[in-house]
């Protein structure tokens, strides 16, 4: 069965061993079924394995319920796996939260709920730098400004609070905060999905640019195939908790091997597209 | 050509915000013929949902409107109370982005679907039979059981189908669909769009399809209108606009969406989408347009015919085919 295999991704590895190694990940949620006291097991993630090379970029594609966000949350340490291992730089995820944070950071979908409304942009960055670095006050401010510049913001924004920023600017701040502690892996969970089309383009180009400037690997979780293509080298396609296809993003999008991947691609609107009706009514 | 089903002429809407009237629509003019699908495309705050609400006469009290909205030649704002009720009950229906927010969670799907029919005096047994038939049309086979179930027992795609069935109960001639598939997965979106397409053919249903997705609108509508900051900036055949858009905003928007099969750096329209009330006296897009001149900033262009499309741009002819935006990453909105 394909999903039980270990998917070797990425080029034949000039960059050394993978920064992220995921093996046999499984997550079972206990849910109470309708009108009954018994609990049932919902297998959200089943036998997911993949490697992410240092400074690589891997997309996880799937629809709602595919388990893609659960995989991201386990890697970020927000959920415990039922089975399987996650190695970062060859060692298991540290139990100590702060050390883990330094290696793996996450950017969420909704920039309206992921920033503290009472904290200025500078204070938010300073908080992260205070926790994770030994820099003094002036060193931290210099680093905060550098981070703001990296995401296309500047001094004019440092004393603003999130409510004065647009959605795209907030997402830039969320990215700057995630990068502040110098993580090796940045998990982007539907990070551009809530943005207007014209602003989404700006953030996609920013993500592409950032990867050429700093050493960080992306784990890019999204339902949007065209967006995944812009920022990833490799992709895994998930369906009902399992990996149904894995390989270079371009190959998957141009010649998909799996039926489900083909169905996903066929559902993307384009000129001349004829939406099709499936019989199962799901 | 006979009179259009729906015609908007220079519709402008102002709403009271903190006691002051604030513009939400500057100028919306378009028509929809019987059986036609028109896409109304725009980003958040462009006024597309407000346009739909103005058509349904669902604007908040004290909203000020000018221009006209006519249905079969009759003024919608001029409808008497009974004419308005009749218009909403038999001629027009609306479906929304989030079906869960528009259905009563403590009543069954059947209560929701049968309500309009029972209110019109249809006998319960006949109403139920008709509802099951409608559910079959939207791809829900076991209608009898679904009628006894509650909204929380349905998936998002199933619930949107129930909303469509409910909209069809009174056999309307015009369906206003406000981002009906935005909250759905792509494969479910394809199914819902296929159902809407079939229903248009079977019933001669006209559709106003509101969306932020230009590719989707181009695929499922006959014509589309592109809206920005409360103003329709371009309108024409969907295929033509998708291939040869004239307005710099439309061109930029089309190219700022990545295309499957191409890794080329996407273009970036600088800045963020503005709301109607933030727009200056000139062209609503002038502040983000790399081609804006002094005239663009002071004199607002109206829709005019250029190459079989209608476009609101002073420089449409000279810019045709040459509009481009930077692919810089650092541009902040």
XYZ file of C-alpha atoms in Angstrom:
615
model
C 0.000 0.000 0.000
C 1.463 3.241 -1.154
C 0.675 5.317 1.904
C 2.673 3.000 4.134
C 5.806 3.541 2.129
C 8.385 6.088 2.901
C 8.433 8.728 0.209
C 11.859 9.819 -0.864
C 11.433 13.381 -1.964
C 13.617 16.166 -3.100
C 16.785 16.185 -5.173
C 19.470 13.621 -4.370
C 20.303 15.713 -1.416
C 23.197 18.084 -1.764
C 21.998 19.782 1.411
C 22.666 16.877 3.742
C 20.261 14.825 5.829
C 16.624 15.922 5.989
C 15.739 18.623 8.483
C 12.366 17.008 9.046
C 11.760 13.267 8.985
C 8.235 12.008 9.507
C 7.712 8.259 9.802
C 4.492 6.269 10.132
C 2.510 9.127 11.619
C -0.912 8.103 12.886
C -3.511 10.041 14.803
C -6.725 8.617 16.169
C -9.361 10.889 17.667
C -12.027 9.469 19.931
C -15.395 10.847 18.984
C -18.836 10.219 20.369
C -21.206 9.101 17.677
C -24.673 10.543 17.256
C -27.201 9.590 19.916
C -24.961 6.999 21.515
C -22.702 6.893 24.529
C -20.068 4.784 22.877
C -16.978 6.420 21.566
C -15.704 5.621 18.129
C -12.229 5.909 16.716
C -11.733 8.408 13.945
C -8.466 7.801 12.152
C -7.467 11.295 11.029
C -3.938 10.475 9.935
C -2.810 7.023 8.904
C 0.737 5.985 8.063
C 2.085 9.303 6.827
C 5.833 9.457 6.117
C 7.937 12.030 4.339
C 11.254 13.905 4.421
C 11.852 17.618 4.130
C 15.401 18.643 3.137
C 17.013 21.720 4.746
C 15.763 24.847 2.924
C 13.409 22.607 0.950
C 9.741 23.230 0.425
C 7.105 20.549 0.679
C 3.410 20.993 -0.017
C 0.710 18.996 1.730
C -2.403 19.091 -0.426
C -5.847 17.820 0.408
C -9.459 18.728 0.999
C -11.176 19.237 4.334
C -10.969 16.103 6.433
C -7.894 14.817 4.624
C -5.753 15.078 7.757
C -3.341 17.670 6.378
C -3.799 20.141 9.219
C -3.520 17.368 11.826
C -0.133 16.402 10.356
C 0.968 20.044 10.549
C -0.239 20.367 14.142
C 1.585 17.218 15.229
C 4.831 18.490 13.711
C 4.345 21.844 15.425
C 3.832 20.023 18.709
C 0.211 21.094 19.064
C -1.051 17.493 18.958
C 0.491 14.235 20.139
C 0.619 11.476 17.528
C -1.009 8.125 18.352
C 1.944 6.441 16.648
C 4.933 7.347 14.510
C 7.876 9.646 14.882
C 8.828 13.179 13.958
C 12.553 13.901 13.828
C 13.833 17.450 13.487
C 17.469 17.589 12.454
C 17.755 13.884 13.319
C 16.507 14.133 16.890
C 12.989 13.698 18.290
C 10.918 16.788 18.960
C 12.141 18.233 22.216
C 9.665 17.972 25.047
C 10.814 21.358 26.237
C 8.577 23.741 24.405
C 10.953 26.624 23.973
C 13.627 24.500 22.369
C 11.086 22.969 20.029
C 9.763 26.390 19.052
C 13.206 27.478 18.031
C 13.272 24.756 15.382
C 9.667 24.606 14.165
C 7.320 27.569 13.781
C 3.832 27.828 12.363
C 1.808 30.497 10.512
C -1.962 30.088 10.631
C -4.727 30.829 8.155
C -6.461 33.705 9.854
C -4.264 36.732 10.593
C -7.225 38.348 12.365
C -7.105 35.859 15.228
C -3.432 34.895 15.363
C -2.010 38.216 16.618
C -2.520 39.764 20.053
C -4.764 42.803 19.464
C -3.223 44.734 22.377
C 0.383 44.314 21.369
C 2.171 46.627 18.947
C 3.996 44.988 16.081
C 7.390 45.805 17.585
C 6.396 44.547 21.043
C 5.191 41.295 19.499
C 8.515 40.730 17.775
C 10.469 41.845 20.825
C 8.652 39.295 22.982
C 9.780 36.450 20.741
C 13.355 37.759 20.560
C 13.547 38.205 24.347
C 12.529 34.593 24.870
C 14.784 33.059 22.289
C 17.900 35.253 22.038
C 20.380 36.806 24.409
C 20.425 40.168 22.589
C 20.111 43.416 24.480
C 17.361 45.935 23.860
C 19.009 47.755 20.974
C 20.107 44.504 19.363
C 16.544 43.212 19.540
C 15.138 46.366 17.978
C 17.636 46.175 15.133
C 16.722 42.540 14.556
C 12.976 43.342 14.710
C 13.391 46.031 12.067
C 15.394 43.643 9.934
C 12.549 41.121 10.179
C 9.985 43.771 9.251
C 12.033 44.732 6.206
C 12.318 41.094 5.196
C 8.528 40.790 5.045
C 8.053 44.103 3.232
C 7.100 46.280 6.207
C 9.143 49.034 7.870
C 9.540 51.530 10.729
C 6.144 53.040 9.980
C 4.481 49.824 11.119
C 6.442 49.086 14.298
C 4.205 50.992 16.691
C 0.894 50.016 15.119
C -1.454 47.439 16.563
C -2.959 44.667 14.428
C -6.305 46.462 14.015
C -4.620 49.233 11.999
C -3.214 46.711 9.548
C -4.843 45.092 6.523
C -5.148 41.317 6.250
C -2.062 41.045 4.074
C 0.010 43.177 6.430
C -1.118 41.108 9.408
C -0.045 37.935 7.651
C 3.347 39.550 6.978
C 3.646 40.290 10.703
C 2.701 36.684 11.524
C 5.456 35.502 9.164
C 7.989 37.901 10.721
C 7.085 36.641 14.222
C 7.429 33.044 13.110
C 10.869 33.778 11.635
C 12.049 35.773 14.661
C 13.500 32.828 16.556
C 15.302 31.533 13.457
C 13.385 28.294 12.896
C 14.603 25.606 10.525
C 11.070 24.608 9.555
C 8.221 27.022 8.886
C 4.786 25.438 8.727
C 2.354 27.523 6.682
C -1.179 26.228 7.238
C -3.451 27.740 4.552
C -1.434 30.882 5.182
C -2.654 32.758 2.096
C -6.151 31.297 1.813
C -7.952 34.077 3.681
C -6.359 36.884 1.671
C -7.846 38.768 -1.271
C -6.500 37.633 -4.619
C -4.409 40.754 -5.249
C -2.874 40.541 -1.758
C -2.412 36.765 -1.912
C -0.096 37.286 -4.874
C 2.051 39.681 -2.852
C 2.452 37.208 0.013
C 3.201 34.299 -2.353
C 5.974 36.270 -3.997
C 7.251 37.241 -0.554
C 7.417 33.581 0.508
C 9.293 32.662 -2.669
C 11.726 35.538 -2.091
C 12.317 34.782 1.596
C 13.444 31.271 0.827
C 16.242 32.613 -1.350
C 17.395 34.915 1.461
C 17.260 32.827 4.608
C 17.852 29.230 5.534
C 14.398 27.911 6.260
C 12.371 24.965 4.994
C 8.652 25.314 4.254
C 5.915 22.854 5.008
C 3.118 24.408 3.016
C -0.344 23.067 3.800
C -3.080 24.072 1.367
C -6.142 22.977 -0.561
C -5.140 25.236 -3.452
C -3.042 23.453 -6.059
C -2.026 26.539 -8.028
C -0.792 28.235 -4.866
C 1.141 25.141 -3.776
C 2.920 25.128 -7.116
C 4.200 28.656 -6.542
C 6.059 27.894 -3.322
C 6.943 24.191 -3.203
C 9.423 21.800 -4.800
C 7.726 18.591 -3.707
C 4.176 17.729 -2.756
C 2.271 15.000 -1.005
C -1.426 14.587 -1.704
C -3.545 13.429 1.226
C -6.984 11.866 1.116
C -8.837 10.464 4.127
C -5.750 10.500 6.313
C -3.454 8.754 3.871
C -0.843 9.897 1.401
C -2.160 8.932 -2.033
C 0.615 10.478 -4.106
C 4.019 12.032 -3.490
C 6.690 13.518 -5.706
C 7.941 16.699 -7.362
C 5.138 19.296 -7.435
C 5.436 19.943 -11.168
C 5.139 16.248 -12.003
C 2.104 15.779 -9.774
C 0.333 18.765 -11.297
C 1.117 17.904 -14.906
C 0.879 14.102 -14.861
C -0.875 12.911 -11.708
C -0.719 9.180 -11.144
C -3.467 8.782 -8.579
C -7.202 8.898 -9.327
C -7.930 11.228 -6.459
C -5.209 13.679 -7.534
C -6.673 13.621 -11.031
C -10.125 14.374 -9.628
C -8.728 17.280 -7.594
C -7.034 18.737 -10.652
C -10.128 18.280 -12.802
C -12.131 20.287 -10.263
C -9.991 23.409 -10.627
C -11.991 26.002 -12.596
C -10.475 27.316 -15.798
C -11.835 28.621 -19.112
C -13.731 25.930 -20.968
C -14.084 23.946 -17.742
C -17.179 21.776 -17.465
C -17.971 21.063 -13.828
C -18.914 17.438 -13.377
C -21.462 15.832 -11.116
C -20.518 12.789 -9.140
C -23.171 10.316 -8.168
C -22.421 9.868 -4.482
C -24.008 13.118 -3.338
C -21.222 13.734 -0.800
C -33.919 41.685 -28.023
C -36.790 41.808 -25.539
C -36.615 43.768 -22.308
C -34.011 42.342 -19.927
C -35.130 40.415 -16.885
C -33.136 42.651 -14.591
C -31.605 46.014 -15.328
C -29.462 48.198 -13.108
C -28.827 51.704 -14.349
C -26.300 53.902 -12.561
C -27.163 52.370 -9.223
C -25.486 54.182 -6.337
C -25.962 53.305 -2.677
C -25.034 55.184 0.461
C -25.407 53.691 3.910
C -25.492 55.424 7.281
C -22.275 54.653 9.185
C -21.904 56.344 12.582
C -24.615 58.790 11.602
C -23.032 59.785 8.315
C -23.906 58.550 4.873
C -21.035 56.594 3.393
C -20.845 55.428 -0.222
C -20.818 51.666 -0.743
C -21.693 51.630 -4.447
C -20.618 54.425 -6.795
C -21.953 53.195 -10.090
C -23.326 49.795 -11.001
C -24.995 49.333 -14.367
C -25.711 45.988 -15.980
C -28.533 43.864 -17.271
C -29.354 40.194 -17.132
C -31.482 38.584 -19.849
C -33.834 35.704 -19.074
C -31.816 32.522 -18.686
C -28.462 34.332 -18.744
C -25.638 33.878 -16.232
C -23.801 37.046 -15.264
C -20.734 36.887 -13.037
C -20.167 39.752 -10.616
C -16.519 39.528 -9.660
C -14.594 41.517 -7.080
C -12.453 41.440 -3.947
C -13.687 42.103 -0.430
C -15.335 45.482 0.020
C -15.939 45.966 -3.711
C -19.695 46.203 -3.172
C -20.750 43.010 -4.939
C -22.855 41.668 -2.074
C -24.386 45.113 -1.528
C -25.423 45.113 -5.178
C -27.268 41.831 -4.624
C -28.945 43.234 -1.525
C -30.015 46.331 -3.432
C -31.621 44.073 -6.052
C -33.503 42.145 -3.348
C -34.356 45.445 -1.604
C -32.661 44.139 1.501
C -30.631 47.254 2.270
C -30.715 48.574 5.826
C -33.273 51.252 6.648
C -32.191 54.814 5.841
C -29.957 53.592 3.022
C -30.025 56.122 0.227
C -30.119 54.876 -3.313
C -30.069 56.616 -6.654
C -30.248 55.267 -10.166
C -32.604 52.450 -10.946
C -33.142 48.736 -10.433
C -35.833 47.365 -12.742
C -37.257 43.899 -12.964
C -39.109 43.238 -16.237
C -39.268 46.972 -16.753
C -40.736 47.751 -13.332
C -38.857 49.691 -10.673
C -37.961 47.469 -7.715
C -37.570 50.391 -5.268
C -41.050 51.502 -6.386
C -42.739 48.181 -5.557
C -45.634 48.331 -3.109
C -45.391 46.054 -0.088
C -47.501 43.368 -1.698
C -45.656 43.635 -5.012
C -42.352 43.340 -3.164
C -43.561 40.270 -1.302
C -44.704 38.748 -4.555
C -41.371 39.614 -6.233
C -39.349 37.940 -3.489
C -41.728 34.988 -3.168
C -42.067 34.049 -6.816
C -39.522 35.797 -9.039
C -36.171 35.849 -7.311
C -34.227 33.766 -4.802
C -30.851 34.013 -3.141
C -28.257 31.563 -1.880
C -25.331 32.506 0.333
C -21.735 31.607 1.037
C -22.358 30.038 4.421
C -25.492 27.893 4.339
C -25.180 27.127 8.045
C -25.708 30.788 8.896
C -28.926 30.887 6.885
C -30.790 27.871 8.172
C -32.434 27.383 11.562
C -30.308 24.768 13.348
C -33.109 23.560 15.649
C -35.611 22.857 12.872
C -35.395 19.941 10.449
C -34.396 20.332 6.821
C -38.018 19.464 6.026
C -39.375 22.372 8.097
C -37.043 24.669 6.190
C -37.871 23.326 2.744
C -41.627 23.031 3.238
C -42.192 26.382 4.941
C -42.751 28.415 1.773
C -45.024 25.818 0.210
C -47.139 25.364 3.343
C -47.459 29.150 3.615
C -48.861 29.167 0.097
C -51.486 26.610 1.090
C -49.925 23.513 -0.474
C -51.020 20.356 1.373
C -48.261 18.797 3.505
C -48.164 15.503 1.617
C -47.929 17.245 -1.748
C -45.305 19.677 -0.409
C -43.204 16.810 0.896
C -43.392 15.009 -2.412
C -42.333 18.158 -4.247
C -39.448 18.708 -1.811
C -38.178 15.158 -2.359
C -38.330 15.807 -6.106
C -36.342 19.027 -5.729
C -33.727 17.291 -3.593
C -33.330 14.658 -6.303
C -32.722 17.470 -8.801
C -29.868 18.815 -6.683
C -28.311 15.373 -6.346
C -29.692 14.236 -2.977
C -31.218 10.819 -3.571
C -32.674 9.858 -0.195
C -34.824 12.984 0.171
C -37.425 11.452 2.496
C -34.807 10.698 5.146
C -32.993 14.021 4.643
C -36.219 15.933 5.318
C -36.368 14.398 8.792
C -32.728 15.224 9.539
C -31.276 18.415 10.995
C -28.771 20.813 9.376
C -25.937 19.646 11.646
C -26.242 16.161 10.182
C -25.410 17.482 6.703
C -21.990 18.242 5.254
C -21.375 21.736 3.873
C -21.894 20.561 0.300
C -25.145 18.775 1.147
C -26.441 21.797 3.036
C -25.684 24.085 0.104
C -27.690 21.702 -2.097
C -30.589 21.991 0.343
C -30.323 25.791 0.122
C -30.465 25.548 -3.665
C -33.500 23.252 -3.446
C -35.167 25.744 -1.092
C -34.422 28.569 -3.524
C -36.128 26.572 -6.287
C -39.307 25.854 -4.322
C -41.102 28.883 -5.715
C -39.736 28.415 -9.265
C -37.935 31.768 -9.441
C -36.697 33.207 -12.738
C -33.580 34.785 -11.250
C -31.191 33.280 -8.737
C -28.728 35.487 -6.877
C -25.828 33.311 -5.726
C -23.433 35.106 -3.361
C -20.161 33.128 -3.227
C -22.154 29.873 -3.009
C -19.100 27.628 -3.317
C -16.387 29.625 -1.543
C -16.663 27.606 1.665
C -16.667 24.268 -0.171
C -13.866 21.930 -1.245
C -12.959 22.116 -4.930
C -14.489 18.760 -5.826
C -17.715 19.722 -4.013
C -17.610 23.123 -5.691
C -17.477 21.395 -9.080
C -20.579 19.380 -8.198
C -22.555 22.370 -6.955
C -21.620 24.343 -10.071
C -22.681 21.402 -12.261
C -26.051 21.317 -10.484
C -26.533 25.063 -10.973
C -25.583 24.666 -14.644
C -28.129 21.871 -15.182
C -30.853 23.834 -13.414
C -30.227 26.854 -15.623
C -30.720 24.732 -18.723
C -33.731 22.809 -17.410
C -35.578 25.789 -16.003
C -34.314 28.716 -18.039
C -33.104 30.181 -14.754
C -31.107 33.401 -14.900
C -28.157 33.644 -12.531
C -26.269 36.483 -10.912
C -23.130 34.705 -9.743
C -21.148 36.697 -7.206
C -17.586 35.541 -6.631
C -14.014 36.629 -5.982
C -12.776 33.895 -8.314
C -12.246 35.188 -11.858
C -11.344 31.753 -13.210
C -14.524 30.237 -11.804
C -16.687 33.098 -13.093
C -15.098 32.832 -16.537
C -15.870 29.116 -16.635
C -19.511 29.189 -15.553
C -20.976 32.501 -16.746
C -21.887 34.006 -20.125
C -20.830 37.530 -19.278
C -19.059 39.034 -16.318
C -18.836 42.372 -14.583
C -15.700 43.229 -12.623
C -16.280 45.404 -9.596
C -13.753 47.452 -7.658
C -14.393 49.909 -4.808
C -18.119 50.152 -5.473
C -17.808 50.611 -9.209
C -18.175 48.279 -12.161
C -14.938 48.839 -14.058
C -15.370 46.337 -16.885
C -18.166 44.232 -18.316
C -18.333 41.954 -21.324
C -18.327 38.355 -22.497
C -16.640 36.171 -19.878
C -14.385 34.539 -22.413
C -13.250 37.869 -23.870
C -12.556 39.370 -20.475
C -10.614 36.307 -19.393
C -8.440 36.458 -22.517
C -8.285 40.137 -23.424
C -9.241 42.198 -20.409
C -8.906 45.943 -20.961
C -9.069 47.486 -17.513
C -5.677 47.477 -15.749
C -7.351 46.151 -12.579
C -8.875 43.177 -14.397
C -5.598 42.435 -16.176
C -3.678 42.607 -12.898
C -6.186 40.486 -11.017
C -6.133 37.777 -13.686
C -2.368 37.614 -13.588
C -1.991 37.736 -9.820
C -3.567 34.288 -9.518
C -1.058 31.493 -10.068
C -1.917 29.172 -12.967
C -1.452 25.440 -12.718
C 1.364 24.389 -15.022
C 3.319 27.628 -14.715
C 5.828 28.591 -12.087
C 6.356 32.062 -13.508
C 6.513 34.743 -10.856
C 3.016 36.163 -10.538
C 2.276 39.828 -10.981
C 1.502 41.933 -8.007
C -0.974 44.787 -7.864
C 0.570 47.134 -5.295
C -1.456 48.166 -2.267
C -4.649 46.658 -0.921
C -8.213 46.713 -2.212
C -9.941 49.886 -1.052
C -13.574 50.361 -0.125
C -15.888 52.611 -2.100
C -15.799 55.419 0.472
C -11.972 55.525 0.427
C -11.774 56.096 -3.317
C -10.687 59.528 -4.468
C -12.602 61.747 -6.888
C -11.007 60.185 -9.961
C -10.805 56.587 -11.117
C -11.392 54.264 -8.149
C -8.315 52.226 -9.107
C -5.997 55.212 -9.691
C -4.077 54.825 -6.408
C -2.922 51.292 -7.350
C -2.640 51.728 -11.093
C 0.861 52.109 -12.587
C -0.690 53.872 -15.595
C -2.658 56.535 -13.725
C -2.241 60.084 -15.039
C -3.384 63.405 -13.614
C -6.703 63.045 -15.396
C -7.254 59.592 -13.850
C -6.898 61.084 -10.373
C -9.368 63.901 -10.871
C -11.979 62.751 -13.367
C -13.851 59.493 -12.761
C -14.222 57.477 -15.975
C -17.627 55.934 -16.700
C -18.267 52.701 -18.560
C -17.858 53.136 -22.309
C -17.663 50.763 -25.229
C -14.188 49.711 -26.340
C -13.759 46.655 -28.556
C -17.202 45.167 -27.748
C -16.531 45.386 -24.016
C -17.594 48.115 -21.638
C -14.704 49.515 -19.664
C -14.293 52.405 -17.231
C -10.759 53.531 -18.059
C -9.602 56.754 -19.728
C -6.637 55.027 -21.315
C -8.232 51.729 -22.404
C -7.400 52.087 -26.121
C -3.760 53.113 -25.764
C -3.049 50.523 -23.027
C -4.733 47.617 -24.792
C -2.512 44.540 -24.614
C 0.379 46.316 -22.899
C -0.658 46.417 -19.230
C 1.805 44.762 -16.896
C 2.564 44.834 -13.207
C 5.770 44.210 -11.334
C 6.507 40.756 -9.904
C 8.362 42.284 -6.940
C 7.963 40.498 -3.646
C 8.550 43.334 -1.277
C 5.577 45.474 -2.239
C 3.456 45.823 0.854
C -0.237 46.516 0.810
